[in-house]
XYZ file of C-alpha atoms in Angstrom:
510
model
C 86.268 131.715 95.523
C 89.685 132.840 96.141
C 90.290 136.945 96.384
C 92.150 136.840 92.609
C 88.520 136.050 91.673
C 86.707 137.807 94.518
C 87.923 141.339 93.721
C 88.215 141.453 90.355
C 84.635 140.004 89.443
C 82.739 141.440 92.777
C 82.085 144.729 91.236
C 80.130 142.942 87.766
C 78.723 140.293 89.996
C 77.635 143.592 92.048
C 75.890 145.142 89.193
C 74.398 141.864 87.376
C 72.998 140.509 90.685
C 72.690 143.351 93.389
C 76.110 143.851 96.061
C 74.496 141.935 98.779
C 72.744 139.175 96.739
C 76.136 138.680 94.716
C 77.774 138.037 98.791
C 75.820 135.892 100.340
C 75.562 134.002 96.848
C 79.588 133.430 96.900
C 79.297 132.387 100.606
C 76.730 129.784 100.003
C 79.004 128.711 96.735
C 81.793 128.278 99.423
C 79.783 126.530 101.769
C 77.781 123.999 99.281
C 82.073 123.395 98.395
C 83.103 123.213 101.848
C 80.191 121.051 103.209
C 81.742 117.865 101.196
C 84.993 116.108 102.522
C 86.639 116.602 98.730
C 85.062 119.975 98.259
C 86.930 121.244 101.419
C 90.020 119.398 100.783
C 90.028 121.518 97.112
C 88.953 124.721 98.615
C 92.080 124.237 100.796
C 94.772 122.827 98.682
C 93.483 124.890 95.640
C 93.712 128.393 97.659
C 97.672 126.998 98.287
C 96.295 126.613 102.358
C 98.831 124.742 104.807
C 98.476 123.754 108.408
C 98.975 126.737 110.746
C 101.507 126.563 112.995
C 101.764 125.367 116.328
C 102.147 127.993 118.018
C 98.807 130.196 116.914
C 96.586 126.836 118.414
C 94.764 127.583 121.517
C 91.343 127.677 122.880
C 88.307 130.158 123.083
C 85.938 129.510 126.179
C 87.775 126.222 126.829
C 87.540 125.196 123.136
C 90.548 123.769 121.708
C 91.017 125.408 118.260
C 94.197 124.736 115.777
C 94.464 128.741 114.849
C 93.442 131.198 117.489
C 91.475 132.576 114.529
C 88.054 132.925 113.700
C 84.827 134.934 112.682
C 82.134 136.029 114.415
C 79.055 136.519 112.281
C 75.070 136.602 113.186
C 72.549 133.422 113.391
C 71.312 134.353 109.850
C 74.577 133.711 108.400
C 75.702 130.997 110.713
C 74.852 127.481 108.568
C 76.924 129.138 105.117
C 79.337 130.391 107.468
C 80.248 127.402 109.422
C 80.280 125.054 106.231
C 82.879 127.642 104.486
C 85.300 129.132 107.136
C 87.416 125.588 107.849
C 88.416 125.516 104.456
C 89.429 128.763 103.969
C 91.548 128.591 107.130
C 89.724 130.222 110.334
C 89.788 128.111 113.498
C 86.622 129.312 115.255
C 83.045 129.912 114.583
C 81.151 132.563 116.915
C 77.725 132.858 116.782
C 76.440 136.769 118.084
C 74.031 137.741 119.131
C 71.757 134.962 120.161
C 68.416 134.904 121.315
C 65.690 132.290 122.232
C 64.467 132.881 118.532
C 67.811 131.572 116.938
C 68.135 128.609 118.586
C 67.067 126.389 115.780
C 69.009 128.091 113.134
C 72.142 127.909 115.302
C 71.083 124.153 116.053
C 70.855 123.721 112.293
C 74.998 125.457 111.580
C 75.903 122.972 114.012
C 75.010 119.631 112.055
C 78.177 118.109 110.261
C 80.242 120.882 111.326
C 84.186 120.174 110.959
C 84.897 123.617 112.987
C 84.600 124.216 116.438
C 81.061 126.854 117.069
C 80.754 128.924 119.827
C 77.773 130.779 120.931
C 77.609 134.546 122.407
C 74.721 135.365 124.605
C 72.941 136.829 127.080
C 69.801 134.887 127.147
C 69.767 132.053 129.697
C 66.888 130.168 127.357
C 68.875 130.071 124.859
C 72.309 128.848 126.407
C 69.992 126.196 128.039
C 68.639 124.788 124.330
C 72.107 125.494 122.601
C 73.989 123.524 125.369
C 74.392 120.188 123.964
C 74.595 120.972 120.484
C 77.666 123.877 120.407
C 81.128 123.762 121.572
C 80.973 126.671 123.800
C 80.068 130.195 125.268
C 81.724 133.212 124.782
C 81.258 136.607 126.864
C 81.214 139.493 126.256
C 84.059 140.454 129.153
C 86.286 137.781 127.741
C 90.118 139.763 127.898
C 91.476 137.315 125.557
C 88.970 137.631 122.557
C 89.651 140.137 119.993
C 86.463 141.255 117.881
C 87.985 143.143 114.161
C 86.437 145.325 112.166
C 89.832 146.018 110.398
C 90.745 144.361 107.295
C 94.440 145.296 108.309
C 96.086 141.623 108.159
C 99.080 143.639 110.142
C 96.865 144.276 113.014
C 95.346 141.159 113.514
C 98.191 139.267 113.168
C 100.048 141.513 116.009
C 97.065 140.517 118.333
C 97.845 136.908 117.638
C 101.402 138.074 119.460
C 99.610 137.377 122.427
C 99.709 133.314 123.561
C 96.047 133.608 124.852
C 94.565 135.650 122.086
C 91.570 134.533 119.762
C 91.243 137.436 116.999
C 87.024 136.997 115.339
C 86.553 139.141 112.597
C 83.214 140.699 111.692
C 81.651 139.655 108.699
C 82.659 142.849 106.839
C 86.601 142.524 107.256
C 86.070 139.205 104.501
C 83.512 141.316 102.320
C 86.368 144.205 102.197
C 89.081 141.766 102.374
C 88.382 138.695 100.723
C 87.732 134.974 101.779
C 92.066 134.660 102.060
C 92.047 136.874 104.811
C 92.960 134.154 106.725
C 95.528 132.642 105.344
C 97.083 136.143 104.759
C 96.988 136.693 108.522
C 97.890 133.543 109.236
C 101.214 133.815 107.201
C 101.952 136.911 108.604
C 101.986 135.684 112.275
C 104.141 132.620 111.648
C 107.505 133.351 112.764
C 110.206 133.367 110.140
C 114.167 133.264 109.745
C 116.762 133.993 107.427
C 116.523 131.925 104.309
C 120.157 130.011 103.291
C 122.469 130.873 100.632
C 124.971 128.565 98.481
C 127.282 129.907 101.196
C 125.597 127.673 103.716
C 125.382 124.678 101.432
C 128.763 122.323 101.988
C 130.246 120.397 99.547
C 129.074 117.278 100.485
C 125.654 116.537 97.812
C 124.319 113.596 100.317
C 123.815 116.758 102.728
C 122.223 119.531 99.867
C 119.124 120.044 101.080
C 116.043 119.873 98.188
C 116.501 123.386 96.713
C 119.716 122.964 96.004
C 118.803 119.764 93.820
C 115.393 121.693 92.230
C 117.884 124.649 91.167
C 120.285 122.191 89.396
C 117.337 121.023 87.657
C 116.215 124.266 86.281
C 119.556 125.097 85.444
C 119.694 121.923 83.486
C 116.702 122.716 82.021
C 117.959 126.108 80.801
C 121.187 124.109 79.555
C 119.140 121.753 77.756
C 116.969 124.288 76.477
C 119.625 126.132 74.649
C 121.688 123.408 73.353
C 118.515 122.420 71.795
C 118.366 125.923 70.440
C 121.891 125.524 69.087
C 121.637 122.623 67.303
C 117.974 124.124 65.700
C 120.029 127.113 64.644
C 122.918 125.025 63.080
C 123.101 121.429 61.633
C 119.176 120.547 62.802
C 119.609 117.364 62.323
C 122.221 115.336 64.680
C 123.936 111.787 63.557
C 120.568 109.599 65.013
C 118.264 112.063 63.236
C 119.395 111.052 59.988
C 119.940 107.805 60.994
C 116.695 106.987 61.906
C 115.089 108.932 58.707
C 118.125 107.880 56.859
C 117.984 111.144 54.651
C 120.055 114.118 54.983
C 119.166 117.501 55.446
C 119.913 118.303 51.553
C 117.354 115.360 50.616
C 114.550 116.783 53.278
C 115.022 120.215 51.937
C 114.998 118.990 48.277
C 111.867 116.543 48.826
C 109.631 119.847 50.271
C 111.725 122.925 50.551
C 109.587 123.988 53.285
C 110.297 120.974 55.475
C 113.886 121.768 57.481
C 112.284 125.455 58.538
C 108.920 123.375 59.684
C 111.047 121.783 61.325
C 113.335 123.926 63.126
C 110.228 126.022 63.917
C 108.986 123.100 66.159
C 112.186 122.113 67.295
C 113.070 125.920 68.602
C 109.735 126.156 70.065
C 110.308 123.540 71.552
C 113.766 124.882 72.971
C 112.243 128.380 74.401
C 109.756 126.375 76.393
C 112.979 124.141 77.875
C 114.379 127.598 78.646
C 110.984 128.703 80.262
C 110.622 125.793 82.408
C 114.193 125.857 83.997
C 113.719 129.628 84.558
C 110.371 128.648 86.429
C 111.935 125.654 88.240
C 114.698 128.107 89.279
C 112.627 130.583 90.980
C 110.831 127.488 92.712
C 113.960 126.700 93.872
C 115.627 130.049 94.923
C 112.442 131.668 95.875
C 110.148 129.151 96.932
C 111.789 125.839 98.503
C 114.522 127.405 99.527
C 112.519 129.659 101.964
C 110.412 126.699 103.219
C 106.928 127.204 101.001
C 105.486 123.982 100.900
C 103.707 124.749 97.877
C 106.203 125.393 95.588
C 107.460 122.198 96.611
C 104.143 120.689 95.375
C 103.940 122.843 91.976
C 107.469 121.773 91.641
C 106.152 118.449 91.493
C 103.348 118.402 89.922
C 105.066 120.132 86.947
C 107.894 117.643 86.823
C 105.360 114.445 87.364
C 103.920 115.584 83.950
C 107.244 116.443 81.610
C 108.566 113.842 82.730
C 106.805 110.937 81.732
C 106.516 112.628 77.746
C 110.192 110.377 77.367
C 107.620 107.806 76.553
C 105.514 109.300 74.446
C 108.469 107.211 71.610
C 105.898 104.281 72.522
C 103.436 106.260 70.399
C 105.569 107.912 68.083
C 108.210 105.322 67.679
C 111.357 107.186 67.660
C 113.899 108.048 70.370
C 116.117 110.386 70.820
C 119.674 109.620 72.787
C 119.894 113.307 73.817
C 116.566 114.203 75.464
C 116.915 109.951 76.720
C 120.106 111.486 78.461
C 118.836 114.597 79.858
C 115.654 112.975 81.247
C 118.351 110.277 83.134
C 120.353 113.059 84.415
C 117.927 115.210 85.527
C 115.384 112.733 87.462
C 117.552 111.378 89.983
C 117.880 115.442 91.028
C 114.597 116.103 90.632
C 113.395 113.185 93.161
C 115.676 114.203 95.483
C 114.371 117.705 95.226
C 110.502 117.047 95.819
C 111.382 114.000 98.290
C 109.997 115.692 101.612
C 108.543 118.711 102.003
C 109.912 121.942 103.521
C 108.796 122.813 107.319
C 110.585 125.839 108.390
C 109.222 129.079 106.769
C 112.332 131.241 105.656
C 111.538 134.835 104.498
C 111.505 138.487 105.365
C 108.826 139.683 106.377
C 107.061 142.267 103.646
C 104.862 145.057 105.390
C 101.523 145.343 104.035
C 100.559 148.013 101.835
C 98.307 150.126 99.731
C 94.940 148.497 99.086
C 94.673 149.453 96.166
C 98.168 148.131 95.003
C 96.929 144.992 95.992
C 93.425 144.928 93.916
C 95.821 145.949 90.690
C 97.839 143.015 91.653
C 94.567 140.142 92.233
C 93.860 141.035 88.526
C 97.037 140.838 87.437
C 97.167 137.315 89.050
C 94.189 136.319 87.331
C 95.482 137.360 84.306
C 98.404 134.928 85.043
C 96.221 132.101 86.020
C 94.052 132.201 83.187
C 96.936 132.103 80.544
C 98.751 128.934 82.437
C 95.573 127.331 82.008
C 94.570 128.097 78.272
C 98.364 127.151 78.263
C 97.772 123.835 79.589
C 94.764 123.602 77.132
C 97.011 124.240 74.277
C 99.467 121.804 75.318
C 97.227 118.878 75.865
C 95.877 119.513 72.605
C 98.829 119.715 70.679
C 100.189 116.302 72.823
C 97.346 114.841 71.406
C 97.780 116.481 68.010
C 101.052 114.852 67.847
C 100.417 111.561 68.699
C 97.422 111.285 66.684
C 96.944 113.254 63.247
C 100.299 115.244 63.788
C 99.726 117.668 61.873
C 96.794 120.906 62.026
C 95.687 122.268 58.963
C 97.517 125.494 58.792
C 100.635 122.786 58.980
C 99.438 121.718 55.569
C 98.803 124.459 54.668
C 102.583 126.110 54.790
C 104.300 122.874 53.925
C 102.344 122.674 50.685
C 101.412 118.583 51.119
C 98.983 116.161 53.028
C 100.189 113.741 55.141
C 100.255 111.278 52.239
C 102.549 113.202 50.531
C 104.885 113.725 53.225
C 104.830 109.634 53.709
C 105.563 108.768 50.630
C 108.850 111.055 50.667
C 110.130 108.885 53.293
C 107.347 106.701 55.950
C 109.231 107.803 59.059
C 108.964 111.491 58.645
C 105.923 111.919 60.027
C 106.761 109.932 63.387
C 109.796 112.037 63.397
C 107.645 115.333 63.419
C 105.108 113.698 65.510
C 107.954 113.321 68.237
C 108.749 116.631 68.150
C 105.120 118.122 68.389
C 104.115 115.684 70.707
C 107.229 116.125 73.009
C 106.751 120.164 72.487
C 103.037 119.295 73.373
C 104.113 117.596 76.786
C 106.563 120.467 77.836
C 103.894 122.948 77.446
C 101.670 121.291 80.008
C 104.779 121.430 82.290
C 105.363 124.811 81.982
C 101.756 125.819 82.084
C 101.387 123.832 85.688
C 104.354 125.699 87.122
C 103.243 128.966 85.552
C 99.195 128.906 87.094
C 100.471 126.975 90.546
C 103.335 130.206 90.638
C 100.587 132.710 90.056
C 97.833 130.770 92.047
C 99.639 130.536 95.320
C 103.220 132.266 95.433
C 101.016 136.024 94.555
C 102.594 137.826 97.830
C 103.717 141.242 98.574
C 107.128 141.474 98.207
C 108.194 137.922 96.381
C 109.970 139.501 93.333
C 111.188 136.274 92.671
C 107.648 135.188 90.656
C 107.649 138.733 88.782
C 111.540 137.555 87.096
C 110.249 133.793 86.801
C 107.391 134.229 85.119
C 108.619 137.215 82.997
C 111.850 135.190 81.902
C 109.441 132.384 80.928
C 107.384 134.270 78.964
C 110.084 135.355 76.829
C 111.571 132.278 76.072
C 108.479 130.643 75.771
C 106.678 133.713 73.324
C 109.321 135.565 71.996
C 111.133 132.696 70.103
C 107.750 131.349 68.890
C 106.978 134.522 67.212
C 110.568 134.869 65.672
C 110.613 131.507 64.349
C 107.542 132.073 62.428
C 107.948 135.393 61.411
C 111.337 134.140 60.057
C 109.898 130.739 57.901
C 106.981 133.375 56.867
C 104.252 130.551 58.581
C 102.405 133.501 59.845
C 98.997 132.132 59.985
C 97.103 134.542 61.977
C 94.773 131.688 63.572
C 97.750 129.649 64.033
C 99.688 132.435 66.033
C 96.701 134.127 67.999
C 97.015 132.197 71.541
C 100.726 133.598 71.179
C 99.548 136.655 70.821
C 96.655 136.458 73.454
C 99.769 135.147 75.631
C 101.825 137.904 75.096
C 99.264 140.314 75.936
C 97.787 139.022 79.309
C 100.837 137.916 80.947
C 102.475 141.776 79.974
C 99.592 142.930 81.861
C 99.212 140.651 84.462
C 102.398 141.753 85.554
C 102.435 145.360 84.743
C 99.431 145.156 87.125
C 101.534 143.498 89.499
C 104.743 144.063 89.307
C 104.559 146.875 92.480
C 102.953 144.853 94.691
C 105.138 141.863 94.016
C 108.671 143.971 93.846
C 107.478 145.899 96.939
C 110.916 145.737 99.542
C 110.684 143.474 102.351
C 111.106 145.151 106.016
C 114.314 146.719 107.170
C 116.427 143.846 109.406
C 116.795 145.702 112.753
């Protein structure tokens, strides 16, 4: 589990379960996970882990290990420990103390292990038996192993400063920590540099690197967004719209008089989530790509590989529409160039670490986040499918006065013509609800402002005009409006709850 569930949960697990029943139960969670090829492969990519650098590999008692990082926990803990640590990003198992009596329990971690185990101890009968089965033997003299009992991820990763250093931390640094220790110490000993401005970008686009392309995508998406707003807000219907339905917006209004405000309720709903996801695709760009995080590279595109392919949702619906045709032409070309390769070189100040307890306020603010991206997902697979099946919810119905019968004998093409909107609304959601949980899943760092005014300038595109819109037409179903609602009121939170941690100031440059 990763610490945005860890922390905020421990303390109910703690009292449903018992403290120490409720820790060795999430460690044997993580290893039954991390035992499996695909399990450990999710554990990794889902906690947002990348390979370490280069430069923190080494060895421990002539062990080659790919981050000079590990834990060092007792033989009864060994088997859970061995079959979670890899995956949560620790180079080393040790093994300490060991006596003749844990041979076969160390013999049985070592089965299947993908992570190099070491043994510590002082009993020749046991090094003897463990020989052929473990990767090594530590000492207890060994200068260039560094036992922790310190969850400071500041300290350990200063240790790592030295080239021959292997920093083991005692079982209780995780318990007080959290299982991404690792990856939080890890971060903070890879070696950063300035990140690059539009000052350092020339004018030739064949040499813009990939941010640059990602932020002219969000900042078409904002464009986009707000034209669509415009034309909601105006005439509503453009020249193909009423070519296609071949009625004007007089004849809508006087077949249902509740018909052009259900439909510019859609269609601006629709705009304030175009608006959300360029603000979201902006901050990947300015404050994640552009200082070298792989992952927002990979939220960027996993976002972008699902709104983009809702163009051809018309093969359901049956209608297309020039404009968004146009902007989805534009903006792909940019958008492949912008998740092409990933970035390499981290680029960041460095953030010194702070206040505990600023930190715990922040996990459940982030799980605040990631549990409204995903009901947001939820809702926007639903009301994809919604729209390209019945179209309309009851509530619809409800406000517009008329079943779907009704509305097709007015004119057979108006309901494809609201499906296409719902449906396409539908699709955008998802997209903004895969930027918004990857964002909060793996970009939650001390000091990264940038996901504090993403995610807040989302949410008020996304909410705000939603509840307007409504509140104006007088469609205020309470059912119908209570994920909004719910929305509003966890991500406020969530980032109340964070907001300190995540706006903290990065170190002084020297």
């Amino acid at each position: 589990m990763p610490d945005w569930t860890y922390h905020p949960l421990r303390g109910a697990a703690a009292a449903v379960v018992g403290r120490r029943r409720s820790q060795r139960a999430a460690l044997r969670l993580l290893a039954t996970i991390g035992s499996r090829p695909a399990g450990a492969r999710l554990i990794a990519r889902g906690f947002g882990h990348r390979h370490p650098p280069e430069h923190l590999a080494g060895e421990i008692a002539g062990v080659p290990v790919t981050v000079r990082l590990g834990i060092s926990v007792p033989p009864a803990l060994a088997r859970d420990t061995v079959r979670a640590m890899a995956p949560l990003g620790a180079g080393v198992v040790e093994v300490s103390p060991v006596s003749a009596a844990d041979v076969e329990a160390v013999r049985e971690a070592a089965v299947g292990r993908s992570i190099p185990l070491v043994v510590r101890t002082a009993d020749p009968e046991a090094a003897t038996a463990l020989g052929p089965h473990v990767d090594g033997f530590t000492s207890v003299d060994d200068p260039h192993v560094a036992l922790v009992a310190d969850p400071s991820v500041t300290a350990a990763a200063l240790a790592l400063d030295g080239p021959k250093t292997v920093v083991l931390a005692r079982p209780g640094v995780l318990v007080e920590a959290g299982p991404g220790w690792f990856a939080r110490v890890t971060e903070a000993a890879t070696p950063t540099s300035p990140a690059p401005g539009l000052r350092d970008v020339g004018r030739d686009p064949r040499r813009w690197p990939a941010w640059v392309w990602a932020l002219l995508v969000g900042l078409g998406m904002i464009g986009a967004g707000l034209g669509a707003a415009a034309i909601t807000l105006g005439p509503v219907l453009l020249w193909y719209d009423r070519d296609y339905l071949g009625m004007t917006l007089h004849e809508l209004h006087a077949a249902n008089h509740h018909l052009v405000h259900f439909l510019q309720h859609d269609r601006i709903t629709m705009a304030g989530t175009m608006v959300s996801i360029g603000a979201l695709y902006t901050g990947l760009a300015v404050g994640g790509i552009r200082r070298g995080r792989s992952w927002a590279r990979d939220a960027y595109l996993l976002s972008g590989a699902i709104g983009f392919p809702t163009l051809f949702y018309f093969l359901v619906t049956g209608f297309v529409e020039p404009l968004h045709t146009a902007t989805t032409l534009v903006l792909f070309p940019m958008f492949v160039l912008a998740v092409r390769r990933a970035p390499r070189t981290l680029r960041r100040r460095p953030t010194p670490e702070g206040p505990e307890r600023e930190r715990r306020r922040a996990l459940v603010g982030q799980l605040l986040l990631i549990v409204t991206g995903t009901g947001l997902f939820v809702g926007g697979t639903v009301i994809s499918v919604v729209g390209l099946t019945g179209v309309f919810v009851p509530s619809d119905l409800v406000f517009l006065g008329a079943d779907t019968q009704a509305l097709e004998a007015v004119n057979p093409r108006l309901v494809p013509f609201v499906a296409h909107d719902r449906a396409g609304f539908g699709g955008a959601l998802m997209a903004a609800a895969v930027a918004i949980t990857l964002i909060s899943a793996w970009g939650w760092g001390r000091g990264e402002a940038w996901v504090v005014w993403s995610l807040a300038t989302a949410a008020a595109f996304g909410f705000l005009p939603a509840v307007l819109v409504h509140g104006a037409i007088h469609y205020t179903d309470f059912l119908h409006l209570a994920p909004v609602y719910v929305g509003i009121l966890t991500t406020t939170t969530g980032l109340l709850l964070a907001r300190p941690y995540l706006c903290a100031r990065p170190a002084a440059e020297s």
